[in-house]
Short mmCIF file of C-alpha atoms in Angstrom, two decimals:
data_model
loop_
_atom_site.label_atom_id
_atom_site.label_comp_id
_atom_site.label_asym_id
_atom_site.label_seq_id
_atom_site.Cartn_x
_atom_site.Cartn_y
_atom_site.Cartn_z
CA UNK K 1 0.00 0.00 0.00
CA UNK K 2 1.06 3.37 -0.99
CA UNK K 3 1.33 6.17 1.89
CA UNK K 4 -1.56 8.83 2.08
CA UNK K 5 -1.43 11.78 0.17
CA UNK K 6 1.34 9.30 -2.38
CA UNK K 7 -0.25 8.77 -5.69
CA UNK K 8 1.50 6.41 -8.25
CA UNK K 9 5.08 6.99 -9.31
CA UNK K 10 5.18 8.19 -12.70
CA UNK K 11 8.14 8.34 -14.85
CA UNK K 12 9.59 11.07 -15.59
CA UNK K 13 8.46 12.59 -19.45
CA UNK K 14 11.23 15.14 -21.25
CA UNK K 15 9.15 18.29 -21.96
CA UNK K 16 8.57 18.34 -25.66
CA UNK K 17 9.35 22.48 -26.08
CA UNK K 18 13.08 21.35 -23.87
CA UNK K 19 13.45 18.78 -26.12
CA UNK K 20 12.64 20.68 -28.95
CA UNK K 21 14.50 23.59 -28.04
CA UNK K 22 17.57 20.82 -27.64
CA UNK K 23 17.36 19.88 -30.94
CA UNK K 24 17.40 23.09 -32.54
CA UNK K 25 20.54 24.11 -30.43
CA UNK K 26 22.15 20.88 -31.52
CA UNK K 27 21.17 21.58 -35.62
CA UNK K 28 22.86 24.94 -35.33
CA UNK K 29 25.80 24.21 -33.57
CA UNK K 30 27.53 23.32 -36.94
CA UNK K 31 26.33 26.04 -38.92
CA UNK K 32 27.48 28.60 -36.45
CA UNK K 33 30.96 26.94 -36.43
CA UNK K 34 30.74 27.30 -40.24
CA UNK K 35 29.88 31.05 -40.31
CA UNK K 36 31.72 31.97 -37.30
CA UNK K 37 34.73 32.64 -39.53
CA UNK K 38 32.59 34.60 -41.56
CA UNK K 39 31.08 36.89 -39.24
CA UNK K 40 34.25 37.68 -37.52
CA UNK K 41 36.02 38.53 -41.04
CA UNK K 42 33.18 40.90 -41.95
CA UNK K 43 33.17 42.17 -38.39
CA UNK K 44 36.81 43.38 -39.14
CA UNK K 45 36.32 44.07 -42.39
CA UNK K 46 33.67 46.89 -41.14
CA UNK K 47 36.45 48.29 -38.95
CA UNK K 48 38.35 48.75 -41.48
CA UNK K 49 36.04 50.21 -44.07
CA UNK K 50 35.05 52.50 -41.11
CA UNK K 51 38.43 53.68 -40.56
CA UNK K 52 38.89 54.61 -44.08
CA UNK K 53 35.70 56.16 -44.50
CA UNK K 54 35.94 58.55 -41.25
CA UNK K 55 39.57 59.53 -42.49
CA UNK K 56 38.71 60.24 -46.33
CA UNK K 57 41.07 57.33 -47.21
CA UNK K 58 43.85 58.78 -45.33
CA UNK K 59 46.50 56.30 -44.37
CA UNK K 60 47.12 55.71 -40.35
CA UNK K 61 50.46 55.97 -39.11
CA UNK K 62 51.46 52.47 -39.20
CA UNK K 63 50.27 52.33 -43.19
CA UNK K 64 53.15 55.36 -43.95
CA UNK K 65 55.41 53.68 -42.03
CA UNK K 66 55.37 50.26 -43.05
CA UNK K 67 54.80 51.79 -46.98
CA UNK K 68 57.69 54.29 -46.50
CA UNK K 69 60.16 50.92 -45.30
CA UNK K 70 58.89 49.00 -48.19
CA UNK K 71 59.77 51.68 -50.35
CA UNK K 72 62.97 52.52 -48.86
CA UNK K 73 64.13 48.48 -48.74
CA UNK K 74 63.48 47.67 -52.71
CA UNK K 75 66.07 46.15 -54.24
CA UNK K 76 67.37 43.34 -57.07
CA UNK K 77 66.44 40.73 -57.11
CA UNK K 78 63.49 40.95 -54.77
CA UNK K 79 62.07 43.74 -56.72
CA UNK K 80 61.86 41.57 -59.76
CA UNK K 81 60.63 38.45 -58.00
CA UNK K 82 57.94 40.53 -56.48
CA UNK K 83 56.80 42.26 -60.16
CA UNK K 84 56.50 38.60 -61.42
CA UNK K 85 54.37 36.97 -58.00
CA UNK K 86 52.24 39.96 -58.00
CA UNK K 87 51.27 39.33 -61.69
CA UNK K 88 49.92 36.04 -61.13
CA UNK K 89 47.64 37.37 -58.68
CA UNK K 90 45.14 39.08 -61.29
CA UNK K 91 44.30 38.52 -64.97
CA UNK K 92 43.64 34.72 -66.39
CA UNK K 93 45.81 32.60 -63.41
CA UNK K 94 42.79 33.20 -60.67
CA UNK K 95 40.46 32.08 -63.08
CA UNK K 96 42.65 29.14 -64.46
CA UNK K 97 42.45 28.10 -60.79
CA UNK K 98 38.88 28.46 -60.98
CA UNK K 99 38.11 25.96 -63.79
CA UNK K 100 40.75 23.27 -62.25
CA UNK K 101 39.14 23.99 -58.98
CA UNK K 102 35.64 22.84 -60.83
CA UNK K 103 37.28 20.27 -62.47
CA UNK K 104 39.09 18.51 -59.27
CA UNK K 105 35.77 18.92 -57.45
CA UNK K 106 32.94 18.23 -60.29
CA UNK K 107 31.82 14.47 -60.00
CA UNK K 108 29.20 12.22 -61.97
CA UNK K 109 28.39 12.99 -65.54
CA UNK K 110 30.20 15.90 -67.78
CA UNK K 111 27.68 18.27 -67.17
CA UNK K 112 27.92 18.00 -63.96
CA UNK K 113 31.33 18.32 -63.69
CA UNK K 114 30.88 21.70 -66.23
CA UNK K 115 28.01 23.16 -63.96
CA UNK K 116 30.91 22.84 -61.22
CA UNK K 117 33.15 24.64 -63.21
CA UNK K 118 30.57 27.18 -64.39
CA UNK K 119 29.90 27.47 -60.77
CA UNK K 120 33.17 28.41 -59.71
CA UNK K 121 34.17 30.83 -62.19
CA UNK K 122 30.47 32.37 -61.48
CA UNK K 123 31.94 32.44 -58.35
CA UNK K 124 34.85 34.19 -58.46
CA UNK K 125 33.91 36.70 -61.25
CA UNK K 126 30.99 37.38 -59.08
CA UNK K 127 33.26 38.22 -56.02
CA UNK K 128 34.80 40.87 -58.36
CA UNK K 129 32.04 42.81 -58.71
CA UNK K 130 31.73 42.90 -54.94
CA UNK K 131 34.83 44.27 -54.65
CA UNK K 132 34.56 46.35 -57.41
CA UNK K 133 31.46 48.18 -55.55
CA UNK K 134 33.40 48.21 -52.67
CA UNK K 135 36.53 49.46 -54.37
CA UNK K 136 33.79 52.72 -56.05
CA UNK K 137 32.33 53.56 -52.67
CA UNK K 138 35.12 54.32 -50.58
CA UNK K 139 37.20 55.44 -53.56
CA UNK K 140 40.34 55.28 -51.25
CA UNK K 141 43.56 57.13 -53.12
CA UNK K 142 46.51 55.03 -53.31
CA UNK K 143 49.83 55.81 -52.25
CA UNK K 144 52.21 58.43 -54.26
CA UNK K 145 52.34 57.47 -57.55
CA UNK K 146 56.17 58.11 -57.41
CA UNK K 147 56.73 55.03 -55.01
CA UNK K 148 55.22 53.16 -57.81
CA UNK K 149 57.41 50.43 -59.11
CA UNK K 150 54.84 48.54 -61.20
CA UNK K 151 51.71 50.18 -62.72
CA UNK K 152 48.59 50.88 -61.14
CA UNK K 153 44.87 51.41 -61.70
CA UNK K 154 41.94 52.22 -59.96
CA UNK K 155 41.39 53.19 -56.35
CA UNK K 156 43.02 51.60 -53.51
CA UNK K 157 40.63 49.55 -51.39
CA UNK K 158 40.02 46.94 -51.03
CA UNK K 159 43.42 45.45 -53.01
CA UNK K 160 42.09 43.92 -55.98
CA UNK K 161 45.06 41.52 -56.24
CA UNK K 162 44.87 40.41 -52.39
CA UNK K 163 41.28 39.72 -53.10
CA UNK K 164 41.61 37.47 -55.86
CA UNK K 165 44.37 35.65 -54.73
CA UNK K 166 42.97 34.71 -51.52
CA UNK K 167 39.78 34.04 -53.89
CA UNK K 168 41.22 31.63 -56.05
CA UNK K 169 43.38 30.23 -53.15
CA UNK K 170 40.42 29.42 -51.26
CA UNK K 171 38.43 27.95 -54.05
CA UNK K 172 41.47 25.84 -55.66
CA UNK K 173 41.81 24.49 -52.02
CA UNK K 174 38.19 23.59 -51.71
CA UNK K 175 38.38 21.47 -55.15
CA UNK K 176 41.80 20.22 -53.87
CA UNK K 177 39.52 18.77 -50.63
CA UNK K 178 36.66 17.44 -52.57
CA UNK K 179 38.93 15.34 -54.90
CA UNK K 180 40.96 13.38 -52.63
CA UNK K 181 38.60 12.84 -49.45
CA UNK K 182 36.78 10.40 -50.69
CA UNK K 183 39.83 8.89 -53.08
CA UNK K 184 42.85 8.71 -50.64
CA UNK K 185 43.26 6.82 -46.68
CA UNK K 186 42.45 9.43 -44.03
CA UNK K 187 46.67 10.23 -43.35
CA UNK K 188 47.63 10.31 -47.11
CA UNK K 189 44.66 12.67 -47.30
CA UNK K 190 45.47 14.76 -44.44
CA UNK K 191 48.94 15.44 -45.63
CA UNK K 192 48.28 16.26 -48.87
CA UNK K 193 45.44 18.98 -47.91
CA UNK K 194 47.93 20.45 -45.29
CA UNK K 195 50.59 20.78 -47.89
CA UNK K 196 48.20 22.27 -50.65
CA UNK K 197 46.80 24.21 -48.19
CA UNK K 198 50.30 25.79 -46.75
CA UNK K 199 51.43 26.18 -50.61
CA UNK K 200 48.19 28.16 -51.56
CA UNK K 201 47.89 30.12 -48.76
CA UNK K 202 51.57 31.35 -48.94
CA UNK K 203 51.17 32.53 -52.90
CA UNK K 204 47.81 34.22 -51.33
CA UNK K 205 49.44 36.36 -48.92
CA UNK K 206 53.07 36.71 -51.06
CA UNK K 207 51.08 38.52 -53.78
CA UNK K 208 49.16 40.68 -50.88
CA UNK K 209 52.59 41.49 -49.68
CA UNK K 210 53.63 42.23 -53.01
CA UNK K 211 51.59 44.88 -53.43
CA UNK K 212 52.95 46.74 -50.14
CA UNK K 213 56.40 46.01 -51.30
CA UNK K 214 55.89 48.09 -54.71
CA UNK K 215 54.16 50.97 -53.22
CA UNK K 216 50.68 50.38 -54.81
CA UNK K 217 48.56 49.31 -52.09
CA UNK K 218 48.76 50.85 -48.26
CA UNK K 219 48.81 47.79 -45.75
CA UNK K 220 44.85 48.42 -44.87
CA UNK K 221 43.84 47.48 -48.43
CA UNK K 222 45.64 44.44 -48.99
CA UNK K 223 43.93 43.40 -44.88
CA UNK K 224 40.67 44.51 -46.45
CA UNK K 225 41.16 42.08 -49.34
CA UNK K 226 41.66 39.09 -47.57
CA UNK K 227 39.10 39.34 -44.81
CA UNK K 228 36.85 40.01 -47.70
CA UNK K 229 38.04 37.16 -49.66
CA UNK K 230 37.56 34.95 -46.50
CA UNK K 231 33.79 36.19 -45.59
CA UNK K 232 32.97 35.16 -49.35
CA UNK K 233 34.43 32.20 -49.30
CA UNK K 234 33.00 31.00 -45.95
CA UNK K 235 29.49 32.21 -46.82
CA UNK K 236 30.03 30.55 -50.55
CA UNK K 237 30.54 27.03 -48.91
CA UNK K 238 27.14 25.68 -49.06
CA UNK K 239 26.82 26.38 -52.38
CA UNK K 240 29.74 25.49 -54.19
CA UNK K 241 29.24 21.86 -52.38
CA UNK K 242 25.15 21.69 -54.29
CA UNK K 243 27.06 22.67 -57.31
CA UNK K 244 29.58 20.28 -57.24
CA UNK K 245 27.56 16.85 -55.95
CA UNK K 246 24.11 17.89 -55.94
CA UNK K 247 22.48 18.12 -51.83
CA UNK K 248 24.64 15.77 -50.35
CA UNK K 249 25.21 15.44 -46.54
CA UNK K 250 28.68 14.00 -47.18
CA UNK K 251 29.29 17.14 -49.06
CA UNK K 252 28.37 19.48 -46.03
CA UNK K 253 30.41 17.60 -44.08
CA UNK K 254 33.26 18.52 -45.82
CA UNK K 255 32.95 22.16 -45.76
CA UNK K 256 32.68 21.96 -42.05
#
């Protein structure tokens, strides 16, 4: 017999609105991983547009300084290996990068594999007329033209040739990824993304540099292009995975 006042023990039932609530916590977790990166780089990216905006396009103090050292420190035969890296950052290379990017990650039947490579080049040439609106609004003034040592056009930020670099960088590693996950053991595959990876990244930010280094760009712009580069590229994830397998869960996984 059961005490007075005790009614049956009942077990205990998970409220559906917690559990609910759970589960939505649990289905966002990985997109706010994935867009973390994102928010963050436009978060800066603000700053910096801010900064320019508020100052006409006025370089800070560190910007003269490090542009006046650049200037001051050019010399054979860096000068010459920097005119031919910061060439491959604009023009046909991105965009060659682009279509083997598409090709490495394209899978299935050939037009598939061409609506990949459609889809990156979309991409990309899409990302320029970002920064070309960008590039129009603030209408930042570069630095003297006599501390030029390569030729010039346009205003000054965001750098057009840190942009694309980092661009095609990022989308050439992405293609680089979807091509030998699913084709390689786990290690082999590890090393070989870490290494592509490392390589990209370091032509990315040597043709940024590059742009200090001959007195085109102030510091801020060639910043500006990459966190730009990297909010389009982490926002672009999603989509670049539908165009290159369809809506695949495997595929999502990837970009995470």
């Amino acid at each position: 017999m059961l005490p007075p006042g005790d009614g049956p023990v009942r077990p205990a039932v998970r409220e559906p609105v917690r559990e609910g609530a759970d589960m939505a916590v649990a289905a966002a977790s990985p997109r706010v991983k994935r867009f973390a990166p994102a928010a963050v780089c436009a978060v800066l990216l603000t700053a910096a547009a801010a900064t320019v905006a508020v100052r006409d396009g006025a370089p800070l103090a560190p910007e003269q300084a490090a542009h006046h050292w650049a200037v001051a420190h050019r010399g054979e035969p860096l000068l010459s290996l920097a005119r031919a890296l910061t060439d491959t950052g604009t023009g046909v290379i991105p965009y060659l990068m682009a279509v083997l990017a598409g090709l490495l990650a394209g899978r299935g039947t050939l037009a598939r594999r061409l609506r990949t490579v459609l889809g990156t080049v979309a991409f990309l040439a899409a990302c320029q007329v970002i920064r070309y609106g960008l590039m129009l609004l603030f209408a930042r003034p570069r630095p003297p033209a006599a501390d030029w040592a390569v030729l010039a056009s346009g205003h000054s930020f965001p750098s057009g040739h840190a942009t694309t670099s980092a661009l095609a960088a990022g989308i050439l590693a992405w293609g680089i990824a979807r091509r030998t996950r699913p084709a390689a053991p786990r290690a082999t595959t590890g090393r070989l993304e870490h290494a592509c990876r490392a390589a990209l990244a370091l032509w990315a930010v040597g043709v940024g540099l590059t742009r200090v280094h001959l007195g085109v760009h102030w510091p801020g712009d060639v910043l500006a292009g990459w966190l730009l580069a990297t909010t389009l590229l982490t926002l672009a994830g999603p989509s670049l995975a539908r165009s290159g397998h369809g809506v695949n869960v495997v595929v999502e996984r990837d970009l995470r």
